[in-house]
Amino acid sequence: MRTRDFWKRLDSNQVDLLCGGLAADAAAEQVAPGYDFLEWHREGLALLTNLPVRELAARTVGVQRLRNLPLVIPSRGVITDFVERWYGSDFRSQLQIAAEIDDIYYGLALLRSRMTYGCMLCARSLGEAAVDGRLPTSEHFRLIDFADDFDPMLQLVSGVFARKGERETYGASHPLNILWNAFREEAASGRPLPM
C-alpha cells in the first residue's frame, strides 16, 4: 500500500502490521511517535542520471540546483513526500519535471532508452544497484548525492509499524507478536533483508 495510506489503514483496523518507509527528519529520534515502530533501515536519497558530465559535473546537488534539473519523479509516494517537504505542495511549479512515473522500472526504462534525459530521484541503495548493473540500466548512468542544504534534512526510514500498545494486549503466541518479534530479531542481526 502507498505510504499515504499507512495511517488511515492502520487507524481503521484494516491492517495490524505495516512494513514500509517514510520521509523522516534525519535528526528525529522518533519517526512515528503515535505508533509502535521497529526501525529496519535508514538512507538518504540520490539522483540517478543519464545526463553527460558536461551538463552535470557536480558530485552533489543542492536545493537551488535541483530546481533547474530535468527530473523524473514518482507521481506519488514516499519520494514525492520528500519533494513536498522541501518545496511545498506546489513543487511541480518550482521544479522541472521531465516525467512522472508509477514505478522505478519505468523510470529506468525512460533513462536507459534516452527517451528522457534527466535525473531520477530514488533511494540511494536503489541508485547504487542501478549503477552497479543489478537493475536494468545503462553504462552511462551516474549517481549524484544530495548536498546538506535541504531543510529539513530527510532520510528514508523503513521499518515495521503497529498501533501503539496493541501488541501488549495479546499473548506472545499471537500472530501479531510472532511477526513483530521475527522482524525485531532480523533487524537486530545487523543484516536485515531489504524491504
Coordinates of N, CA, C and O in Angstrom, one line a residue:
M1 N 0.8 -1.2 0.0 CA 0.0 0.0 0.0 C 0.9 1.2 0.0 O 2.0 1.2 0.4
R2 N 0.4 2.3 -0.5 CA 1.1 3.5 -0.6 C 1.3 4.1 0.8 O 0.5 4.0 1.7
T3 N 2.4 4.9 1.0 CA 2.8 5.5 2.2 C 1.6 6.4 2.7 O 1.3 6.4 3.9
R4 N 1.0 7.1 1.8 CA -0.1 8.0 2.3 C -1.3 7.2 2.9 O -2.0 7.8 3.7
D5 N -1.4 6.0 2.6 CA -2.5 5.2 3.2 C -2.1 4.5 4.5 O -3.0 3.9 5.1
F6 N -0.8 4.5 4.9 CA -0.4 3.9 6.1 C -1.3 4.1 7.3 O -1.9 3.2 7.9
W7 N -1.4 5.4 7.7 CA -2.0 5.7 8.9 C -3.5 5.5 8.9 O -4.1 5.0 9.9
K8 N -4.1 5.8 7.8 CA -5.6 5.5 7.6 C -5.9 4.0 7.8 O -6.8 3.7 8.5
R9 N -5.1 3.2 7.1 CA -5.4 1.8 7.2 C -5.1 1.2 8.5 O -5.8 0.3 9.0
L10 N -4.0 1.7 9.1 CA -3.7 1.2 10.5 C -4.7 1.7 11.5 O -5.2 0.9 12.3
D11 N -5.1 3.0 11.5 CA -6.0 3.5 12.4 C -7.4 2.9 12.3 O -8.1 2.9 13.3
S12 N -7.8 2.5 11.1 CA -9.1 2.0 10.9 C -9.2 0.5 11.0 O -10.2 -0.2 10.7
N13 N -8.1 -0.1 11.5 CA -8.0 -1.6 11.8 C -8.1 -2.4 10.5 O -8.5 -3.6 10.6
Q14 N -7.8 -1.9 9.4 CA -7.8 -2.6 8.1 C -6.6 -3.6 8.1 O -6.6 -4.6 7.4
V15 N -5.5 -3.1 8.7 CA -4.3 -3.9 8.8 C -3.8 -3.8 10.3 O -4.1 -2.9 11.0
D16 N -3.0 -4.8 10.7 CA -2.5 -4.8 12.1 C -1.0 -4.5 12.1 O -0.5 -4.1 13.1
L17 N -0.3 -4.7 11.0 CA 1.1 -4.5 10.9 C 1.4 -4.0 9.5 O 0.9 -4.5 8.5
L18 N 2.3 -3.0 9.5 CA 2.7 -2.5 8.2 C 4.3 -2.5 8.1 O 5.0 -2.2 9.0
C19 N 4.7 -2.9 6.9 CA 6.2 -2.8 6.6 C 6.3 -1.7 5.5 O 5.6 -1.8 4.5
G20 N 7.1 -0.7 5.7 CA 7.3 0.3 4.7 C 8.2 1.4 5.2 O 8.8 1.3 6.2
G21 N 8.2 2.4 4.4 CA 9.1 3.6 4.7 C 8.4 4.9 4.6 O 7.4 5.0 4.0
L22 N 9.1 5.9 5.2 CA 8.5 7.2 5.1 C 9.7 8.2 5.2 O 10.8 7.9 5.5
A23 N 9.4 9.4 4.7 CA 10.4 10.5 4.8 C 10.4 11.1 6.2 O 9.4 11.6 6.7
A24 N 11.5 10.9 6.9 CA 11.6 11.4 8.3 C 12.8 12.4 8.4 O 13.8 12.2 7.7
D25 N 12.6 13.3 9.4 CA 13.7 14.2 9.7 C 14.9 13.4 10.1 O 14.8 12.6 11.0
A26 N 16.0 13.7 9.5 CA 17.2 12.9 9.8 C 17.7 13.1 11.3 O 18.3 12.2 11.9
A27 N 17.3 14.2 11.9 CA 17.7 14.4 13.3 C 16.7 13.9 14.3 O 17.0 13.8 15.5
A28 N 15.5 13.5 13.8 CA 14.5 13.0 14.8 C 14.8 11.6 15.3 O 15.1 10.7 14.5
E29 N 14.7 11.4 16.6 CA 14.9 10.1 17.2 C 13.6 9.2 17.0 O 13.7 8.0 16.8
Q30 N 12.4 9.8 17.1 CA 11.2 9.1 16.9 C 10.6 9.5 15.5 O 10.3 10.7 15.3
V31 N 10.4 8.6 14.6 CA 9.8 8.9 13.3 C 8.3 8.8 13.3 O 7.6 9.4 12.4
A32 N 7.7 8.0 14.2 CA 6.3 7.8 14.2 C 5.8 7.7 15.7 O 5.5 6.6 16.1
P33 N 5.9 8.8 16.4 CA 5.6 8.7 17.9 C 4.3 8.2 18.3 O 4.1 7.7 19.4
G34 N 3.3 8.3 17.4 CA 1.9 7.8 17.7 C 1.8 6.3 17.5 O 0.7 5.8 17.7
Y35 N 2.8 5.6 17.1 CA 2.7 4.2 16.7 C 3.9 3.4 17.3 O 4.9 4.0 17.6
D36 N 3.7 2.1 17.4 CA 4.9 1.3 17.7 C 5.7 1.2 16.4 O 5.1 1.0 15.4
F37 N 7.0 1.4 16.5 CA 7.8 1.4 15.3 C 9.1 0.6 15.6 O 9.7 0.9 16.6
L38 N 9.4 -0.3 14.7 CA 10.7 -1.0 14.8 C 11.5 -0.6 13.5 O 11.1 -0.9 12.4
E39 N 12.6 0.1 13.7 CA 13.3 0.6 12.6 C 14.1 -0.5 11.9 O 14.7 -1.4 12.6
W40 N 14.1 -0.5 10.6 CA 14.7 -1.5 9.8 C 15.9 -1.0 9.1 O 17.0 -1.6 9.1
H41 N 15.8 0.2 8.5 CA 16.9 0.8 7.7 C 16.7 2.3 7.5 O 15.5 2.7 7.5
R42 N 17.8 3.0 7.4 CA 17.8 4.4 7.1 C 18.7 4.7 5.9 O 19.8 4.2 5.9
E43 N 18.3 5.6 5.1 CA 19.2 6.0 4.0 C 18.7 7.3 3.4 O 17.5 7.7 3.6
G44 N 19.5 8.0 2.7 CA 19.2 9.2 2.0 C 18.7 8.9 0.6 O 18.8 7.8 0.1
L45 N 18.3 10.0 -0.1 CA 18.0 9.9 -1.5 C 19.3 10.3 -2.3 O 20.2 10.8 -1.8
A46 N 19.2 9.9 -3.6 CA 20.2 10.3 -4.5 C 19.6 10.5 -5.9 O 18.4 10.2 -6.0
L47 N 20.3 11.1 -6.8 CA 19.9 11.3 -8.1 C 20.6 10.3 -9.1 O 21.8 10.3 -9.1
L48 N 19.8 9.5 -9.8 CA 20.3 8.6 -10.8 C 20.2 9.4 -12.1 O 19.1 9.8 -12.4
T49 N 21.3 9.6 -12.8 CA 21.2 10.4 -14.0 C 21.8 9.8 -15.2 O 22.8 9.0 -15.1
N50 N 21.3 10.2 -16.4 CA 21.9 9.8 -17.7 C 22.5 11.1 -18.3 O 22.9 11.0 -19.5
L51 N 22.5 12.2 -17.6 CA 23.0 13.4 -18.2 C 24.5 13.3 -18.4 O 25.2 12.8 -17.5
P52 N 25.0 13.8 -19.5 CA 26.5 13.8 -19.6 C 27.2 14.6 -18.5 O 26.6 15.6 -18.0
V53 N 28.4 14.3 -18.3 CA 29.2 15.1 -17.3 C 29.3 16.5 -17.6 O 29.2 17.4 -16.7
R54 N 29.3 16.9 -18.9 CA 29.4 18.3 -19.3 C 28.1 19.1 -18.9 O 28.2 20.3 -18.7
E55 N 27.0 18.4 -18.7 CA 25.8 19.0 -18.3 C 25.6 19.0 -16.8 O 24.9 19.9 -16.3
L56 N 26.1 18.0 -16.2 CA 26.0 17.9 -14.7 C 27.3 17.3 -14.2 O 27.4 16.1 -14.0
A57 N 28.3 18.2 -13.9 CA 29.6 17.7 -13.4 C 29.7 17.6 -11.9 O 30.6 17.0 -11.4
A58 N 28.7 18.1 -11.2 CA 28.7 18.2 -9.7 C 28.6 16.8 -9.1 O 28.0 15.9 -9.7
R59 N 29.3 16.6 -8.0 CA 29.1 15.3 -7.2 C 28.0 15.4 -6.3 O 27.5 14.4 -5.8
T60 N 27.5 16.6 -5.9 CA 26.4 16.8 -5.1 C 25.5 17.9 -5.7 O 26.0 18.8 -6.4
V61 N 24.2 17.8 -5.4 CA 23.2 18.8 -5.9 C 22.5 19.4 -4.7 O 22.0 18.6 -3.9
G62 N 22.4 20.7 -4.6 CA 21.7 21.4 -3.5 C 20.3 21.8 -3.9 O 19.9 21.5 -5.0
V63 N 19.7 22.4 -3.0 CA 18.2 22.7 -3.1 C 18.0 23.7 -4.3 O 17.0 23.5 -5.0
Q64 N 18.9 24.6 -4.6 CA 18.7 25.5 -5.7 C 19.0 24.8 -7.0 O 18.2 25.0 -8.0
R65 N 20.0 24.1 -7.1 CA 20.4 23.4 -8.4 C 19.4 22.4 -8.8 O 19.1 22.2 -10.0
L66 N 18.8 21.7 -7.8 CA 17.7 20.7 -8.1 C 16.6 21.4 -8.9 O 16.0 20.7 -9.7
R67 N 16.3 22.6 -8.6 CA 15.2 23.3 -9.3 C 15.4 23.4 -10.8 O 14.4 23.5 -11.6
N68 N 16.7 23.3 -11.3 CA 17.0 23.6 -12.7 C 17.3 22.3 -13.5 O 17.6 22.3 -14.6
L69 N 17.2 21.1 -12.8 CA 17.5 19.9 -13.5 C 16.2 19.2 -14.0 O 15.2 19.3 -13.3
P70 N 16.3 18.6 -15.1 CA 15.1 17.8 -15.6 C 14.9 16.6 -14.7 O 15.9 15.7 -14.6
L71 N 13.8 16.5 -14.1 CA 13.6 15.4 -13.1 C 12.6 14.3 -13.5 O 11.6 14.7 -14.1
V72 N 12.9 13.1 -13.1 CA 12.0 12.0 -13.2 C 11.6 11.7 -11.8 O 12.4 11.3 -11.0
I73 N 10.3 11.8 -11.5 CA 9.9 11.6 -10.1 C 8.6 10.8 -10.1 O 7.8 10.8 -11.1
P74 N 8.3 10.1 -9.0 CA 7.1 9.3 -8.9 C 5.9 10.3 -8.8 O 6.0 11.4 -8.3
S75 N 4.7 9.9 -9.3 CA 3.6 10.8 -9.2 C 3.1 10.9 -7.8 O 2.4 11.8 -7.5
R76 N 3.4 9.9 -7.0 CA 3.0 9.9 -5.6 C 3.9 8.9 -4.8 O 4.6 8.1 -5.4
G77 N 3.8 9.0 -3.5 CA 4.5 8.0 -2.7 C 5.6 8.7 -1.8 O 5.6 9.9 -1.7
V78 N 6.5 7.9 -1.3 CA 7.4 8.4 -0.3 C 8.4 9.4 -0.9 O 8.8 10.4 -0.3
I79 N 8.9 9.2 -2.2 CA 9.8 10.1 -2.8 C 9.1 11.5 -3.0 O 9.7 12.5 -2.8
T80 N 7.9 11.4 -3.4 CA 7.1 12.7 -3.5 C 7.0 13.4 -2.2 O 7.0 14.6 -2.1
D81 N 6.9 12.6 -1.1 CA 6.8 13.2 0.3 C 8.1 14.1 0.5 O 8.0 15.2 1.1
F82 N 9.3 13.6 0.1 CA 10.5 14.3 0.3 C 10.4 15.7 -0.4 O 10.6 16.7 0.1
V83 N 10.0 15.6 -1.7 CA 9.9 16.8 -2.5 C 8.9 17.8 -2.0 O 9.2 19.0 -2.0
E84 N 7.8 17.3 -1.5 CA 6.7 18.2 -1.0 C 7.2 18.9 0.3 O 7.0 20.1 0.5
R85 N 8.0 18.2 1.1 CA 8.5 18.8 2.4 C 9.6 19.8 2.1 O 9.8 20.8 2.8
W86 N 10.3 19.7 1.0 CA 11.4 20.6 0.6 C 10.8 21.8 -0.2 O 11.3 22.9 0.0
Y87 N 9.9 21.6 -1.1 CA 9.4 22.7 -2.0 C 8.0 23.0 -1.8 O 7.5 23.9 -2.5
G88 N 7.2 22.3 -0.9 CA 5.8 22.7 -0.7 C 4.9 21.8 -1.6 O 5.4 21.2 -2.6
S89 N 3.6 21.9 -1.4 CA 2.7 21.1 -2.2 C 2.6 21.6 -3.6 O 2.2 20.8 -4.5
D90 N 3.1 22.8 -4.0 CA 3.1 23.2 -5.4 C 4.5 23.0 -6.0 O 4.9 23.7 -6.9
F91 N 5.2 21.9 -5.6 CA 6.5 21.7 -6.1 C 6.6 21.5 -7.6 O 7.6 21.8 -8.2
R92 N 5.5 21.1 -8.2 CA 5.5 20.9 -9.7 C 5.7 22.3 -10.4 O 6.3 22.3 -11.5
S93 N 5.3 23.4 -9.8 CA 5.6 24.7 -10.4 C 7.0 25.2 -10.1 O 7.4 26.2 -10.8
Q94 N 7.7 24.6 -9.2 CA 9.0 25.1 -8.8 C 10.1 24.2 -9.4 O 11.3 24.6 -9.4
L95 N 9.8 23.0 -9.9 CA 10.8 22.1 -10.4 C 10.5 21.8 -11.9 O 9.4 22.0 -12.4
Q96 N 11.6 21.4 -12.6 CA 11.4 21.0 -14.0 C 11.2 19.5 -14.1 O 12.1 18.7 -14.1
I97 N 10.0 19.1 -14.1 CA 9.6 17.7 -14.1 C 9.5 17.2 -15.6 O 8.7 17.6 -16.3
A98 N 10.5 16.4 -15.9 CA 10.6 15.8 -17.3 C 9.6 14.7 -17.5 O 9.0 14.5 -18.5
A99 N 9.4 13.9 -16.4 CA 8.4 12.8 -16.4 C 8.0 12.4 -15.0 O 8.8 12.5 -14.1
E100 N 6.7 12.0 -14.9 CA 6.2 11.4 -13.7 C 6.0 9.9 -13.9 O 5.5 9.5 -15.0
I101 N 6.4 9.1 -13.0 CA 6.4 7.7 -13.2 C 5.6 7.0 -12.1 O 5.4 7.6 -11.0
D102 N 5.2 5.7 -12.3 CA 4.5 5.0 -11.3 C 5.4 4.0 -10.6 O 5.1 3.5 -9.6
D103 N 6.5 3.6 -11.3 CA 7.4 2.7 -10.6 C 8.9 2.9 -11.1 O 9.1 3.5 -12.2
I104 N 9.8 2.4 -10.4 CA 11.2 2.7 -10.7 C 11.6 2.1 -12.1 O 12.4 2.6 -12.8
Y105 N 11.0 0.9 -12.4 CA 11.4 0.3 -13.7 C 11.0 1.1 -14.9 O 11.7 1.2 -15.9
Y106 N 9.9 1.8 -14.8 CA 9.5 2.7 -15.9 C 10.5 3.9 -16.0 O 10.9 4.3 -17.1
G107 N 10.9 4.4 -14.8 CA 11.9 5.5 -14.8 C 13.2 5.1 -15.4 O 13.8 5.8 -16.2
L108 N 13.6 3.8 -15.0 CA 14.9 3.3 -15.5 C 14.8 3.1 -17.1 O 15.7 3.4 -17.8
A109 N 13.6 2.7 -17.5 CA 13.5 2.5 -19.0 C 13.5 3.8 -19.7 O 14.1 3.9 -20.8
L110 N 12.9 4.9 -19.2 CA 13.0 6.2 -19.8 C 14.4 6.7 -19.9 O 14.8 7.2 -20.9
L111 N 15.2 6.5 -18.8 CA 16.6 7.0 -18.8 C 17.5 6.1 -19.7 O 18.3 6.6 -20.5
R112 N 17.3 4.8 -19.6 CA 18.1 3.8 -20.4 C 17.9 4.0 -21.9 O 18.8 4.0 -22.6
S113 N 16.7 4.2 -22.3 CA 16.4 4.4 -23.7 C 16.7 5.8 -24.2 O 16.6 6.0 -25.4
R114 N 17.0 6.6 -23.3 CA 17.2 8.1 -23.6 C 16.0 8.8 -24.2 O 16.2 9.8 -24.8
M115 N 14.9 8.2 -23.9 CA 13.6 9.0 -24.2 C 13.5 10.2 -23.3 O 12.9 11.2 -23.7
T116 N 14.2 10.1 -22.2 CA 14.3 11.3 -21.2 C 15.7 11.4 -20.8 O 16.4 10.4 -20.4
Y117 N 16.2 12.7 -20.9 CA 17.5 13.0 -20.3 C 17.2 13.7 -19.0 O 16.4 14.7 -19.0
G118 N 17.7 13.2 -17.9 CA 17.5 13.9 -16.6 C 18.0 13.1 -15.4 O 18.9 12.3 -15.6
C119 N 17.4 13.4 -14.3 CA 17.8 12.8 -13.0 C 16.5 12.2 -12.4 O 15.5 12.8 -12.2
M120 N 16.6 10.9 -12.0 CA 15.5 10.3 -11.3 C 15.9 10.3 -9.8 O 16.9 9.8 -9.3
L121 N 14.9 10.8 -9.0 CA 15.1 10.8 -7.5 C 14.8 9.3 -7.0 O 13.8 8.8 -7.4
C122 N 15.7 8.8 -6.2 CA 15.5 7.4 -5.8 C 16.2 7.2 -4.4 O 17.1 8.0 -4.1
A123 N 15.9 6.2 -3.8 CA 16.7 5.8 -2.6 C 18.1 5.5 -3.0 O 18.3 4.9 -4.0
R124 N 19.0 5.9 -2.2 CA 20.4 5.7 -2.5 C 20.8 4.3 -2.9 O 21.5 4.0 -3.8
S125 N 20.3 3.3 -2.1 CA 20.6 1.9 -2.4 C 20.1 1.5 -3.7 O 20.7 0.7 -4.4
L126 N 18.9 2.0 -4.2 CA 18.4 1.6 -5.5 C 19.3 2.3 -6.6 O 19.6 1.6 -7.6
G127 N 19.8 3.5 -6.3 CA 20.7 4.1 -7.3 C 22.0 3.4 -7.4 O 22.5 3.2 -8.5
E128 N 22.5 2.9 -6.3 CA 23.7 2.1 -6.3 C 23.5 0.8 -7.1 O 24.4 0.4 -7.8
A129 N 22.4 0.2 -6.8 CA 22.1 -1.1 -7.6 C 22.0 -0.8 -9.1 O 22.5 -1.6 -9.9
A130 N 21.4 0.3 -9.5 CA 21.3 0.6 -10.9 C 22.7 0.9 -11.5 O 23.0 0.4 -12.6
V131 N 23.6 1.6 -10.8 CA 24.9 1.9 -11.3 C 25.8 0.7 -11.3 O 26.6 0.5 -12.3
D132 N 25.6 -0.2 -10.4 CA 26.3 -1.5 -10.3 C 25.9 -2.5 -11.3 O 26.4 -3.6 -11.4
G133 N 24.7 -2.2 -12.0 CA 24.2 -3.2 -13.0 C 23.3 -4.2 -12.4 O 23.0 -5.2 -13.1
R134 N 22.9 -4.1 -11.2 CA 22.0 -5.0 -10.6 C 20.5 -4.8 -11.0 O 19.6 -5.5 -10.6
L135 N 20.3 -3.7 -11.7 CA 18.9 -3.3 -12.2 C 19.1 -3.1 -13.7 O 20.2 -2.7 -14.1
P136 N 18.1 -3.1 -14.5 CA 18.2 -2.9 -15.9 C 18.6 -1.4 -16.2 O 17.7 -0.5 -16.1
T137 N 19.8 -1.2 -16.5 CA 20.3 0.2 -16.6 C 21.3 0.3 -17.8 O 21.3 -0.6 -18.7
S138 N 22.0 1.3 -17.8 CA 23.0 1.6 -18.9 C 24.3 2.0 -18.3 O 24.4 2.4 -17.2
E139 N 25.4 1.8 -19.1 CA 26.7 2.1 -18.6 C 26.9 3.6 -18.4 O 27.8 4.1 -17.8
H140 N 25.9 4.4 -18.9 CA 26.0 5.8 -18.9 C 25.4 6.4 -17.6 O 25.4 7.6 -17.4
F141 N 24.9 5.6 -16.8 CA 24.2 6.1 -15.5 C 25.3 6.5 -14.5 O 26.3 5.8 -14.3
R142 N 25.0 7.6 -13.8 CA 25.8 8.0 -12.7 C 24.9 8.3 -11.5 O 23.7 8.6 -11.6
L143 N 25.5 8.3 -10.3 CA 24.8 8.6 -9.1 C 25.3 9.9 -8.5 O 26.5 10.1 -8.3
I144 N 24.4 10.9 -8.2 CA 24.7 12.2 -7.7 C 24.1 12.3 -6.3 O 22.9 12.0 -6.1
D145 N 24.9 12.7 -5.3 CA 24.4 12.8 -3.9 C 23.7 14.2 -3.8 O 23.9 15.1 -4.5
F146 N 22.8 14.2 -2.7 CA 22.2 15.5 -2.3 C 23.1 16.2 -1.4 O 23.8 15.6 -0.5
A147 N 23.2 17.5 -1.6 CA 24.0 18.4 -0.6 C 23.3 18.5 0.7 O 22.1 18.0 0.8
D148 N 23.9 19.1 1.7 CA 23.3 19.1 3.0 C 22.6 20.4 3.3 O 22.4 20.8 4.4
D149 N 22.1 21.1 2.2 CA 21.4 22.4 2.4 C 19.9 22.3 2.3 O 19.2 23.3 2.3
F150 N 19.4 21.0 2.3 CA 17.9 20.8 2.2 C 17.4 21.0 3.6 O 18.0 20.6 4.6
D151 N 16.2 21.6 3.8 CA 15.7 21.9 5.1 C 14.2 21.5 5.1 O 13.4 22.0 4.4
P152 N 13.9 20.5 5.9 CA 14.8 19.7 6.8 C 15.6 18.7 6.0 O 15.2 18.2 4.9
M153 N 16.7 18.2 6.6 CA 17.4 17.1 6.1 C 16.6 15.9 6.4 O 16.1 15.7 7.5
L154 N 16.3 15.1 5.3 CA 15.4 14.0 5.5 C 16.1 12.7 5.1 O 17.1 12.7 4.3
Q155 N 15.6 11.6 5.7 CA 16.1 10.3 5.3 C 14.9 9.4 5.1 O 13.8 9.6 5.6
L156 N 15.1 8.4 4.2 CA 14.0 7.4 4.0 C 14.2 6.4 5.1 O 15.3 5.7 5.2
V157 N 13.3 6.3 6.0 CA 13.3 5.4 7.2 C 12.3 4.3 7.0 O 11.1 4.6 6.8
S158 N 12.8 3.0 6.9 CA 11.9 1.9 6.7 C 11.8 1.1 8.0 O 12.8 1.0 8.7
G159 N 10.7 0.4 8.1 CA 10.5 -0.4 9.3 C 9.1 -1.0 9.4 O 8.4 -1.1 8.4
V160 N 8.8 -1.4 10.6 CA 7.5 -2.1 10.9 C 6.7 -1.2 11.8 O 7.3 -0.7 12.8
F161 N 5.5 -1.0 11.5 CA 4.6 -0.1 12.2 C 3.4 -0.9 12.7 O 2.9 -1.8 12.0
A162 N 2.9 -0.6 14.0 CA 1.7 -1.2 14.5 C 1.0 -0.1 15.4 O 1.6 0.9 15.7
R163 N -0.2 -0.4 15.7 CA -0.9 0.6 16.6 C -0.3 0.6 18.0 O 0.1 -0.5 18.5
K164 N -0.1 1.7 18.5 CA 0.6 1.9 19.8 C -0.1 1.1 20.9 O -1.3 1.2 21.1
G165 N 0.7 0.2 21.6 CA 0.2 -0.5 22.7 C -0.6 -1.7 22.4 O -0.9 -2.5 23.3
E166 N -1.0 -1.9 21.2 CA -1.9 -3.1 20.9 C -1.2 -4.4 21.1 O -1.9 -5.4 21.6
R167 N 0.0 -4.5 20.8 CA 0.7 -5.8 20.9 C 0.7 -6.3 22.4 O 0.6 -7.5 22.6
E168 N 0.7 -5.4 23.3 CA 0.8 -5.7 24.7 C -0.6 -6.4 25.2 O -0.6 -7.0 26.2
T169 N -1.6 -6.2 24.4 CA -2.9 -6.7 24.8 C -3.0 -8.2 24.4 O -4.0 -8.8 24.8
Y170 N -2.1 -8.7 23.7 CA -2.1 -10.1 23.2 C -0.9 -10.9 23.8 O 0.1 -10.3 24.2
G171 N -1.1 -12.2 23.9 CA 0.0 -13.1 24.4 C 1.1 -13.2 23.4 O 1.0 -12.8 22.2
A172 N 2.2 -13.8 23.8 CA 3.4 -14.0 23.0 C 3.1 -14.8 21.8 O 3.8 -14.7 20.7
S173 N 2.1 -15.7 21.8 CA 1.8 -16.6 20.7 C 0.9 -16.0 19.7 O 0.6 -16.7 18.7
H174 N 0.4 -14.8 19.9 CA -0.5 -14.1 18.9 C 0.3 -13.8 17.7 O 1.5 -13.4 17.7
P175 N -0.3 -14.0 16.5 CA 0.4 -13.8 15.2 C 1.1 -12.4 15.1 O 2.2 -12.2 14.6
L176 N 0.4 -11.4 15.7 CA 1.0 -10.0 15.6 C 2.3 -10.0 16.4 O 3.3 -9.4 15.9
N177 N 2.4 -10.6 17.5 CA 3.6 -10.6 18.3 C 4.7 -11.5 17.7 O 5.9 -11.2 17.8
I178 N 4.2 -12.6 17.1 CA 5.2 -13.5 16.5 C 5.9 -12.8 15.3 O 7.1 -12.8 15.2
L179 N 5.1 -12.1 14.5 CA 5.7 -11.3 13.4 C 6.6 -10.2 13.9 O 7.7 -10.0 13.4
W180 N 6.1 -9.5 14.9 CA 6.9 -8.4 15.4 C 8.2 -8.8 15.9 O 9.3 -8.3 15.6
N181 N 8.2 -9.9 16.7 CA 9.5 -10.5 17.2 C 10.4 -11.0 16.1 O 11.6 -10.9 16.2
A182 N 9.8 -11.6 15.1 CA 10.7 -12.0 14.0 C 11.3 -10.9 13.3 O 12.5 -10.9 13.0
F183 N 10.6 -9.8 13.1 CA 11.2 -8.6 12.5 C 12.3 -8.0 13.4 O 13.3 -7.5 13.0
R184 N 12.0 -8.0 14.7 CA 12.9 -7.4 15.7 C 14.2 -8.2 15.7 O 15.3 -7.7 15.6
E185 N 14.2 -9.5 15.6 CA 15.4 -10.4 15.5 C 16.1 -10.1 14.3 O 17.4 -10.1 14.3
E186 N 15.4 -10.0 13.2 CA 16.1 -9.8 11.9 C 16.8 -8.4 11.9 O 17.9 -8.3 11.4
A187 N 16.1 -7.4 12.4 CA 16.7 -6.1 12.5 C 17.9 -6.0 13.4 O 19.0 -5.4 13.1
A188 N 17.9 -6.8 14.5 CA 19.0 -6.8 15.4 C 20.2 -7.6 14.9 O 21.3 -7.4 15.4
S189 N 19.9 -8.4 13.9 CA 21.0 -9.2 13.3 C 22.1 -8.4 12.6 O 23.2 -8.9 12.3
G190 N 21.7 -7.1 12.3 CA 22.6 -6.3 11.6 C 22.6 -6.5 10.1 O 23.4 -5.9 9.3
R191 N 21.9 -7.4 9.6 CA 21.8 -7.7 8.2 C 20.3 -8.0 7.7 O 20.0 -8.9 7.1
P192 N 19.5 -7.0 8.1 CA 18.0 -7.2 7.7 C 17.9 -7.3 6.2 O 18.6 -6.6 5.5
L193 N 17.0 -8.2 5.8 CA 16.7 -8.3 4.4 C 16.1 -7.0 3.9 O 15.3 -6.3 4.7
P194 N 16.4 -6.5 2.7 CA 15.8 -5.2 2.2 C 14.3 -5.4 2.0 O 13.8 -6.4 1.7
M195 N 13.6 -4.3 2.3 CA 12.1 -4.3 2.1 C 11.8 -4.0 0.7 O 12.4 -3.2 0.0

